[in-house]
Short mmCIF file of C-alpha atoms in Angstrom, two decimals:
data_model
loop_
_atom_site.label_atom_id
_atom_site.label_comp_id
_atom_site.label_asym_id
_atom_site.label_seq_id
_atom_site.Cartn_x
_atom_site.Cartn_y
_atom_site.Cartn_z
CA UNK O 1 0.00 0.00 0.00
CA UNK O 2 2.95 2.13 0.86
CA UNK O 3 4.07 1.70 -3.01
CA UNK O 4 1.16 2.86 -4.20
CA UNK O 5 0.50 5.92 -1.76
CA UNK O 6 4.16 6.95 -2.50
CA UNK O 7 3.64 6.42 -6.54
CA UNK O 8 0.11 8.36 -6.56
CA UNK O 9 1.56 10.88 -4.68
CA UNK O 10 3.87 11.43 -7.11
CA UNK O 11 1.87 11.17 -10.26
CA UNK O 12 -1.04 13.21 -9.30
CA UNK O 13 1.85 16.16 -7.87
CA UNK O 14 3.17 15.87 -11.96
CA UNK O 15 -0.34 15.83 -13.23
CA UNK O 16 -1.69 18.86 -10.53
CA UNK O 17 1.36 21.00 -11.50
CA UNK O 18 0.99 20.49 -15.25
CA UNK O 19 -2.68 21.65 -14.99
CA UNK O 20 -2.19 24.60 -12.69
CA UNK O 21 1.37 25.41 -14.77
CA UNK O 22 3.27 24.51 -11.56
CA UNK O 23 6.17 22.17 -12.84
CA UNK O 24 8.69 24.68 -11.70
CA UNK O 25 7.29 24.74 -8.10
CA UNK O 26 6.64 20.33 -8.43
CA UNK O 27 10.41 20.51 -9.47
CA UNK O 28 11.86 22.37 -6.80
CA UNK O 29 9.63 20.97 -4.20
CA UNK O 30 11.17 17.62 -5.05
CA UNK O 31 14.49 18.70 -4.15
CA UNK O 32 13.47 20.59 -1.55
CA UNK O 33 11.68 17.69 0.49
CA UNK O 34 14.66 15.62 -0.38
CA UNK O 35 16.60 17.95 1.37
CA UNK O 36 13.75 17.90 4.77
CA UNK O 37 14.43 14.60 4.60
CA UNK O 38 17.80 14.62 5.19
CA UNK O 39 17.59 17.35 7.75
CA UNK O 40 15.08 15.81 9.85
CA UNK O 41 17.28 12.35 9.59
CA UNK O 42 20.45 14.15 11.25
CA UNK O 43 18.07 15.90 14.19
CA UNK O 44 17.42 12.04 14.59
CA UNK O 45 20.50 11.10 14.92
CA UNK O 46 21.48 13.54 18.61
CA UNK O 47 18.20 12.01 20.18
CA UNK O 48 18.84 8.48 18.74
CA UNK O 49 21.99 8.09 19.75
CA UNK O 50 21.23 9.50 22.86
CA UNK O 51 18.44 7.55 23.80
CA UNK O 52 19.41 4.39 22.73
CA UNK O 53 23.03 4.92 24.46
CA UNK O 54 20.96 4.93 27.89
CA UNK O 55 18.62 2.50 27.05
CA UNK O 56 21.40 0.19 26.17
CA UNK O 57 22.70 1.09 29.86
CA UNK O 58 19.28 0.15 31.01
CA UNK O 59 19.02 -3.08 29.07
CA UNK O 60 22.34 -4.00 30.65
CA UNK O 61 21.26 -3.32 34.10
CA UNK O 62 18.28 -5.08 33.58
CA UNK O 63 15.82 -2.57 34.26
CA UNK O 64 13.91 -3.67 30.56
CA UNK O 65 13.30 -6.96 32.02
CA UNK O 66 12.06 -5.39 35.36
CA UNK O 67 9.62 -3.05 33.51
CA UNK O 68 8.32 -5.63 31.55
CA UNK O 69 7.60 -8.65 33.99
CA UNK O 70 5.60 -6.01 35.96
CA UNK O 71 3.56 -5.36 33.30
CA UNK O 72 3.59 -8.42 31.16
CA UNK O 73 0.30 -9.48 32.33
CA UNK O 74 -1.35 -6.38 30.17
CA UNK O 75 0.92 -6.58 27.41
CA UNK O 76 0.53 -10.25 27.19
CA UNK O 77 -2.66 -10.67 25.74
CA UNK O 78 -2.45 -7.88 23.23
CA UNK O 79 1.35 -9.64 21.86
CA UNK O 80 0.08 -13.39 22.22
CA UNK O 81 3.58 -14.58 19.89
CA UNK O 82 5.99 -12.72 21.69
CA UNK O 83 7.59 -15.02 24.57
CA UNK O 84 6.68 -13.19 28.13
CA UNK O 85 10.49 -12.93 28.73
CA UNK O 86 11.63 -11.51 25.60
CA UNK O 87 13.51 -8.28 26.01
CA UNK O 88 10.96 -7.44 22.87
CA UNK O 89 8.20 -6.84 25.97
CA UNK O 90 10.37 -4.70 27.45
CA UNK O 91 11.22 -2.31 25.02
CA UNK O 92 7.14 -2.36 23.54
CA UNK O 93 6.08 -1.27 27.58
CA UNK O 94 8.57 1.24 27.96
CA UNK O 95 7.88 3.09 24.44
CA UNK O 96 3.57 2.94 25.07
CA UNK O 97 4.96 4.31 28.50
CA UNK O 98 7.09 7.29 27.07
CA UNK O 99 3.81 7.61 24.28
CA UNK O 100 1.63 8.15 27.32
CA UNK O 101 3.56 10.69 28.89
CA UNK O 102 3.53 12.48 25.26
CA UNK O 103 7.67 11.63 25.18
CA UNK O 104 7.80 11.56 21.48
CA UNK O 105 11.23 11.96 21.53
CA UNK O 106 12.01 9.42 23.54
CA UNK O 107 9.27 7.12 22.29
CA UNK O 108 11.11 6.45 18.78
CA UNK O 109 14.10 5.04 19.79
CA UNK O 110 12.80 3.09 22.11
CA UNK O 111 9.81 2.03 19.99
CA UNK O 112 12.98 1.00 17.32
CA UNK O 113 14.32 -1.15 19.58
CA UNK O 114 11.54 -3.02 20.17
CA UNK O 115 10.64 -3.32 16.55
CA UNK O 116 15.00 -4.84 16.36
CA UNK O 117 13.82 -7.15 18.53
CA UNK O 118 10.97 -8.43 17.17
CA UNK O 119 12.44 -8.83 14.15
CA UNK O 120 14.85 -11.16 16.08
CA UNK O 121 11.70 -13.32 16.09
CA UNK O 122 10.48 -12.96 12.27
CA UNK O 123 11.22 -15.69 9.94
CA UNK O 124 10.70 -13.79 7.15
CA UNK O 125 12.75 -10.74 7.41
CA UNK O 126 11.23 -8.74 4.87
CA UNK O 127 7.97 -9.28 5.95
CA UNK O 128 6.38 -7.65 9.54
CA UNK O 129 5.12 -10.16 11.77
CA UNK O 130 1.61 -9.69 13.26
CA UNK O 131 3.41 -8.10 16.68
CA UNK O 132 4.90 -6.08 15.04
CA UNK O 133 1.59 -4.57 12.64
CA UNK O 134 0.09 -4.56 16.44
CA UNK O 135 3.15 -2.21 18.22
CA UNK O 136 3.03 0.37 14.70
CA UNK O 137 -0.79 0.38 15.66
CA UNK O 138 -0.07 1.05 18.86
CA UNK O 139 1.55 3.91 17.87
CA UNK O 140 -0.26 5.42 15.79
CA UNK O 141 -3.34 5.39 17.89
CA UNK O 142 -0.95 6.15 20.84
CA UNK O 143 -2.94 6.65 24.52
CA UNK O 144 -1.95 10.22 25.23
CA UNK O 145 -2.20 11.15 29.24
CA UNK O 146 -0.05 14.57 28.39
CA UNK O 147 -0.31 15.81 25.11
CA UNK O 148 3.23 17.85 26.24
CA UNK O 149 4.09 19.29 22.74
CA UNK O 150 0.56 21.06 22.08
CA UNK O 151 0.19 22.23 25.87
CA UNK O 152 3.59 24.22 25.26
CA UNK O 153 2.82 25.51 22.36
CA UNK O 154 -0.94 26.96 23.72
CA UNK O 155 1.08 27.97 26.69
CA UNK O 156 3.15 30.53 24.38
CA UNK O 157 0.23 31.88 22.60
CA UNK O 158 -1.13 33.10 25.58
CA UNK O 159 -3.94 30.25 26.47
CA UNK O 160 -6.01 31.44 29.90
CA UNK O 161 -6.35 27.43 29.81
CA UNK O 162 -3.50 25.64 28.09
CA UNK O 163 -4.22 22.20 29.43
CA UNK O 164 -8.12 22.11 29.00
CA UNK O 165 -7.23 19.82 25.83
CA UNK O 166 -6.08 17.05 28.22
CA UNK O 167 -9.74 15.85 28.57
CA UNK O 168 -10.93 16.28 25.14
CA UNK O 169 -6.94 14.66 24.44
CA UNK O 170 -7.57 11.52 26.39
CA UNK O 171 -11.36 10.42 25.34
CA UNK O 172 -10.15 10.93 21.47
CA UNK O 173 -6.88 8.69 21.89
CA UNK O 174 -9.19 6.12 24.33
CA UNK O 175 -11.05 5.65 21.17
CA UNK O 176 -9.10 5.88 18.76
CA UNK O 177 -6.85 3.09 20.45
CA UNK O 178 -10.06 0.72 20.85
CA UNK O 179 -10.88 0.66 17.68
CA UNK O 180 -6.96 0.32 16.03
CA UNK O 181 -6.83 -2.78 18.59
CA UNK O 182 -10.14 -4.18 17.10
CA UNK O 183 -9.12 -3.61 13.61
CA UNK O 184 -5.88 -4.93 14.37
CA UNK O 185 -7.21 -8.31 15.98
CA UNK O 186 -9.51 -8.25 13.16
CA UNK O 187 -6.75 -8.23 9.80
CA UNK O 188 -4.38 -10.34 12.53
CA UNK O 189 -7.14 -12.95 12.22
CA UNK O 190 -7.68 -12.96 8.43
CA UNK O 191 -4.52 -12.76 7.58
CA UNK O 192 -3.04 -16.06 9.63
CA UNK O 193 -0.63 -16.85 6.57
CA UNK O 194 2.38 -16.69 5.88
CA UNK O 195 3.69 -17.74 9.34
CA UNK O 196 6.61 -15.10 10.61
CA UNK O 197 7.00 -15.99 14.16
CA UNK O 198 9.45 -18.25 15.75
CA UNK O 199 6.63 -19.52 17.89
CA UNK O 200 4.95 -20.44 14.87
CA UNK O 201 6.79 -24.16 13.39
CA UNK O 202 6.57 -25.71 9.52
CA UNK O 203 3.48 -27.28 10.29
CA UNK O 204 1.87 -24.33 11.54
CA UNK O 205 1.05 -25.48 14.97
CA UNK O 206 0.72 -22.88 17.35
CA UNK O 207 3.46 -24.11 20.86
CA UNK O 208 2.27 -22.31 23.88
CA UNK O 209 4.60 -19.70 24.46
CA UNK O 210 5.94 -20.92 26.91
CA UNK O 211 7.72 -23.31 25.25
CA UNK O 212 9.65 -20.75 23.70
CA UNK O 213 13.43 -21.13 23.77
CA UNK O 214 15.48 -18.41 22.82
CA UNK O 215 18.31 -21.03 21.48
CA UNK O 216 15.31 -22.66 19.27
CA UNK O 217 16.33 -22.58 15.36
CA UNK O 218 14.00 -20.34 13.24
CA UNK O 219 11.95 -22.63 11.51
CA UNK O 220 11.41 -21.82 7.49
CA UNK O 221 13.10 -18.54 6.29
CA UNK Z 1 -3.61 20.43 37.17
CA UNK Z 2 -1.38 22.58 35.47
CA UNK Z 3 1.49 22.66 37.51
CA UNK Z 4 1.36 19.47 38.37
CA UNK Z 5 1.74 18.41 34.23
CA UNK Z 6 4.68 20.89 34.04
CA UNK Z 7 6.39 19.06 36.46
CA UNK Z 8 5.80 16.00 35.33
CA UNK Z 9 6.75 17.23 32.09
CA UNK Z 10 9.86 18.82 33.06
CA UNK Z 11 11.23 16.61 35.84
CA UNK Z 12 10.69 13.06 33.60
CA UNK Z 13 13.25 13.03 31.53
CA UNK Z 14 15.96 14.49 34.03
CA UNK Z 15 14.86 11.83 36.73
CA UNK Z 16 15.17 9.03 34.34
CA UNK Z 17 18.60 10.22 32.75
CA UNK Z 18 19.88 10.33 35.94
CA UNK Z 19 17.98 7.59 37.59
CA UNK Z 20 19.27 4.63 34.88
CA UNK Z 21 23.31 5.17 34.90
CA UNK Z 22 22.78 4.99 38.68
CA UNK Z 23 20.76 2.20 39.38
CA UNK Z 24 23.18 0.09 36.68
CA UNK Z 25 26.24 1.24 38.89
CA UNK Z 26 24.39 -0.62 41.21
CA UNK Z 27 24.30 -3.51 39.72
CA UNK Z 28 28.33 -3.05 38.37
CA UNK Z 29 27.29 -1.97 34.83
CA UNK Z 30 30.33 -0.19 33.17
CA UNK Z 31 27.63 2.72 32.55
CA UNK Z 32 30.02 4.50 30.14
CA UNK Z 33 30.65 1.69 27.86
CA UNK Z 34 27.37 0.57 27.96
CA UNK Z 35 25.96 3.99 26.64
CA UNK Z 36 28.74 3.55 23.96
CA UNK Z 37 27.67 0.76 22.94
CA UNK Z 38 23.90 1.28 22.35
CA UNK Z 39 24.70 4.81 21.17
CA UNK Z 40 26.77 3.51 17.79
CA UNK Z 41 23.28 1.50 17.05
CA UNK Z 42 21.70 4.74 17.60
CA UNK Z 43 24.03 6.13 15.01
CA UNK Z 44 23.26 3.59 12.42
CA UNK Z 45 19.70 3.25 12.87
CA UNK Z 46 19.71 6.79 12.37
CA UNK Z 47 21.79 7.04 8.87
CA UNK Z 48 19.81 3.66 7.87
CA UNK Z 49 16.48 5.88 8.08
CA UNK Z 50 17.74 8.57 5.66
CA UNK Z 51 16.64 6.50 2.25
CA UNK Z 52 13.08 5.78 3.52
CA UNK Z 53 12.63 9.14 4.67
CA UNK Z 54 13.92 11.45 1.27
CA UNK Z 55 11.61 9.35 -0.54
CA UNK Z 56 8.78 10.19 1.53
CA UNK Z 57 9.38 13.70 2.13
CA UNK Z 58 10.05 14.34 -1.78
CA UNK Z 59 6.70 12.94 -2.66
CA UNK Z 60 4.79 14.99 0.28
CA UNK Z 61 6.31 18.15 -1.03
CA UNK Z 62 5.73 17.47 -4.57
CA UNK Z 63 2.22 16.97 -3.46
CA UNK Z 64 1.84 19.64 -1.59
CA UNK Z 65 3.51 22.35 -3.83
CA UNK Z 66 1.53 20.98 -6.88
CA UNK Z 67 -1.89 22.15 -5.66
CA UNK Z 68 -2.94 18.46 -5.28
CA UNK Z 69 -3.02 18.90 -1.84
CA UNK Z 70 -5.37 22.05 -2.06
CA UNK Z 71 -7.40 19.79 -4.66
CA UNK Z 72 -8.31 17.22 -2.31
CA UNK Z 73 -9.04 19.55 0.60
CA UNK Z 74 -11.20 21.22 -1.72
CA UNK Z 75 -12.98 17.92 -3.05
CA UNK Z 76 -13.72 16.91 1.12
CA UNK Z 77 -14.70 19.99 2.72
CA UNK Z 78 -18.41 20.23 2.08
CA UNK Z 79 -18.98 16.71 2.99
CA UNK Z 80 -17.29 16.97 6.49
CA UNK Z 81 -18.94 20.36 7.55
CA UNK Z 82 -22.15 18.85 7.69
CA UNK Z 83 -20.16 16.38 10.51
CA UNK Z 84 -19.31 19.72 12.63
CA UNK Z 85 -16.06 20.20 11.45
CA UNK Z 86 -14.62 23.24 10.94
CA UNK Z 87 -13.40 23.56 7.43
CA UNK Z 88 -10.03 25.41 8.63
CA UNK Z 89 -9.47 21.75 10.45
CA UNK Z 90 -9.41 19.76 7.30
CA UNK Z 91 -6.15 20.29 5.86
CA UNK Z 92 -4.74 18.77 9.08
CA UNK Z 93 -6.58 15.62 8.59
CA UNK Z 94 -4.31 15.21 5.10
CA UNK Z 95 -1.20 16.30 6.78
CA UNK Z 96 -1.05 14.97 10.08
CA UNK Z 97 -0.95 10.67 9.01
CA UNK Z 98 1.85 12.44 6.61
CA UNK Z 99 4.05 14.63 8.42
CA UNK Z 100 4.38 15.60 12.02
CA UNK Z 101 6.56 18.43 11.62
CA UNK Z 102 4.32 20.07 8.70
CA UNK Z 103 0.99 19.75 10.56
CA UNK Z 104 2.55 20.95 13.79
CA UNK Z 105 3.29 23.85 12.20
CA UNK Z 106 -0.67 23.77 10.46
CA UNK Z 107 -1.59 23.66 13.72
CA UNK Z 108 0.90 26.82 15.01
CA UNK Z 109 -0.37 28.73 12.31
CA UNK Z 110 -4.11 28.06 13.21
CA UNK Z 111 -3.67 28.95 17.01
CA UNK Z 112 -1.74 31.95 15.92
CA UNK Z 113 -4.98 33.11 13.18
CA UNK Z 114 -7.78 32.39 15.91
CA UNK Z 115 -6.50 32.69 19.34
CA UNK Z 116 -5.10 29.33 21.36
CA UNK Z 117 -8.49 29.35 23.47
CA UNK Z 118 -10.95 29.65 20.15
CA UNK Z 119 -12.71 26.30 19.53
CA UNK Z 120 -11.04 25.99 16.11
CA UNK Z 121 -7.53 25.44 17.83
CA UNK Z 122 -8.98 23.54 20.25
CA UNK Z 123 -10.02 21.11 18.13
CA UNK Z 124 -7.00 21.81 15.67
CA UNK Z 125 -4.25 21.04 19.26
CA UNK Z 126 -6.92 17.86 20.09
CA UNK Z 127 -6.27 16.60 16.77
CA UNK Z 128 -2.81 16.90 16.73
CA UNK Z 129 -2.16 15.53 20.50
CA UNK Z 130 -4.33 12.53 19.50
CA UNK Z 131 -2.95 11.23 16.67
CA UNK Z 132 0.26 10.12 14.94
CA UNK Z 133 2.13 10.34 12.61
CA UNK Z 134 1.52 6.98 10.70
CA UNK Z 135 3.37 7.41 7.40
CA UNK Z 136 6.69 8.66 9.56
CA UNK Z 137 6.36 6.12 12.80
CA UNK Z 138 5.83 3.28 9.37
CA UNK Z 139 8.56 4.28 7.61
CA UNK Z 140 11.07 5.01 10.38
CA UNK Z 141 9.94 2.16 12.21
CA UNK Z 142 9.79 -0.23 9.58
CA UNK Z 143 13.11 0.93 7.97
CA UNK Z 144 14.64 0.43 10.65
CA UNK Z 145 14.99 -3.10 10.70
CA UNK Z 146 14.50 -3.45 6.97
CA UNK Z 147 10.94 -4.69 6.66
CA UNK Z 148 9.39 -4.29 2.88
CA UNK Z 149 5.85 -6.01 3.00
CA UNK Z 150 3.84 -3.59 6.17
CA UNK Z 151 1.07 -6.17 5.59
CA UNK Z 152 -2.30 -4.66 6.95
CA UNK Z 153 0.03 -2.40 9.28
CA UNK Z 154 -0.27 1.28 6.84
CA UNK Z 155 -4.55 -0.03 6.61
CA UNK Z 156 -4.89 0.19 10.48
CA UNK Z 157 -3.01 2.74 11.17
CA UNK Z 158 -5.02 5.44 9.02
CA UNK Z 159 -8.16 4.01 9.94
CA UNK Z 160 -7.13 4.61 13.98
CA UNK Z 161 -6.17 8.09 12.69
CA UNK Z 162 -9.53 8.75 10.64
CA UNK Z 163 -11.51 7.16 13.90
CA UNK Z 164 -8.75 9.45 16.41
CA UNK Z 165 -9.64 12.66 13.57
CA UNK Z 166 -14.03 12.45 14.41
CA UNK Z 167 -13.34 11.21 17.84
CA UNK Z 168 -11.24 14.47 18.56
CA UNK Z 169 -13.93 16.61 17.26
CA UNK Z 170 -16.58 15.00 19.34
CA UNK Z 171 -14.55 15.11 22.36
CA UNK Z 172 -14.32 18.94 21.77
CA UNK Z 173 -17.63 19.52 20.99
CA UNK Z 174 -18.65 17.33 23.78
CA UNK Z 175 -16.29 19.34 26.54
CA UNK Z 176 -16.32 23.14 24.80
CA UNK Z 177 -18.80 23.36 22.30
CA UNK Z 178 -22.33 23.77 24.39
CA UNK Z 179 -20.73 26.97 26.47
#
């Protein structure tokens, strides 16, 4: 779908500027969002390496595993093929934790490192796995507690109440989670092949996870 | 209520910074290698992304600069003002699955034109606090560990975004708009 959202994109932008005589604007926008691109890449790379520098110091310590047998019980049922103990868990808890808090910085990395690890998992490495389709909608939907970033920004225009969004911020993102979950369950259970997931063997039996073995040979590939 | 988010929102991200290399000397962690370590990942993930995102950001601008953008916007409007949204609103739905950075600054501008506490910017900051980014967290996400075929991923994502778009309207009109 991406291919053909990126390809429209780009043909209707040649087609629009031909019609309103705008090829010299479609032209030097190309170059120019090239360019963004780029930019936006290297103010990554400070927070990225940042963030995952620390978070490697908490993987190390084992605070990752800490955060995520506490809440594994919640987490569990929503990512059914990821083993309880994989350091996967960890990293998907602490990145819907850092979404909550509206830490979008610090969400990415950590929501990267999660999506490393799961691919750890994947059989298939071009593929995503269902987990992984379930942590991007996750994401996107993201349960927002402190919409930080907009609260600021009403803060500098002068709001008399900059944080009266918070309600009206909460019940959207309640709902708009719901519903990704549903729809996420629902493709999750149309789309059972091909299999992706360690836990999932050649003959497509389904081992209760916790069978899982973190020496166990991917199967297929 | 307020004071209380600003110092959660300020003190977070100190606390934990400090926090983590601290509890891992703890537990003998050589902190500074450690960070080392996961930083140079950092570094690659981060040069690794710069492919997937060019392409995406050339395409947006192309769009936008084309008029195609303004085409579409037009095409929608009177169908979603009969939902109780503000037509002003309606380029953000386009822009916000696309880019955060561009409909950040949609919203800026809006809150700047009508005042932050007019209903329009409520909505307009609701909107933007609510949802995501789903083309960017896709593509930086996805490119990060090299993954081709999203499957249903890009499908679920913009619906949550379309549901999170109405859903932030209601909730405004629900909380501001019978004063």
């Amino acid at each position: 779908m991406v291919n053909w959202i990126w390809m429209g994109m780009i043909v209707f932008s040649v087609i629009f500027g031909a019609a309103n005589g705008k090829m010299e604007k479609v032209a030097e926008a190309a170059f120019g969002g090239a360019q963004t691109g780029v930019t936006v890449c290297l103010g990554l790379i400070s927070i990225l390496v940042f963030w995952m520098g620390l978070m490697r110091i908490a993987e190390d310590a084992g605070l990752i595993r800490m955060i995520s047998r506490i809440m594994a019980p919640v987490v569990r049922r929503l990512f059914p093929d990821v083993p309880t103990d994989h350091p996967a868990m960890g990293y998907i808890l602490s990145n819907m934790s850092a979404n909550l808090l509206g830490l979008g910085n610090a969400a990415t990395p950590m929501g990267i490192k999660a999506m490393q690890e799961l691919q750890k998992l994947n059989v298939n490495p071009t593929i995503a796995t269902p987990a992984m389709c379930t942590l991007l909608a996750l994401n996107t939907a993201s349960i927002t507690l402190v919409p930080t970033t907009m609260i600021a920004i009403r803060m500098n225009f002068g709001s008399l109440h900059p944080a009266d969004i918070v309600a009206p911020t909460l019940l959207a993102t309640l709902v708009s989670t719901g519903v990704a979950i549903i729809v996420d369950r629902w493709y999750r259970k149309r789309n059972k092949i091909p299999p992706t997931s360690h836990t999932i063997d050649k003959t497509g039996a389904r081992p209760p996870t916790s069978l899982y073995k973190p020496s166990a040979p991917a199967g297929g590939g | 209520m307020i004071s209380l988010i600003q110092i959660i929102s300020t003190w977070t991200i100190p606390v934990l910074i400090a926090f983590i290399p601290l509890y891992a000397s703890f537990r003998k962690i050589p902190v500074y290698e450690s960070f080392i370590d996961g930083a140079k990942d950092g570094f690659q993930t981060a040069i690794g992304i710069i492919p997937h995102l060019v392409g995406m950001m050339t395409a947006i601008s192309m769009f936008r600069a084309s008029g195609a953008m303004e085409a579409f916007v037009g095409l929608l409007r009177p169908l979603l003002e009969g939902f109780g949204v503000p037509g002003e609103v309606l380029p953000l739905a386009l822009l916000r699955p696309i880019t955060g950075a561009g409909s950040l600054a949609f919203v800026t501008d809006l809150i700047k034109e009508h005042g932050p506490d007019s209903f329009v910017a409520r909505i307009a900051s609701t909107i933007q606090g609510s949802t995501d980014t789903t083309l960017y967290v896709l593509t930086v996400y996805f490119g990060a560990v090299g993954i081709r075929n999203s499957r249903y991923a890009l499908k679920v994502g913009l619906f949550s975004d379309f549901i999170g778009f109405f859903a932030a309207v209601a909730a405004c009109w629900l909380m501001f708009g019978l004063v």
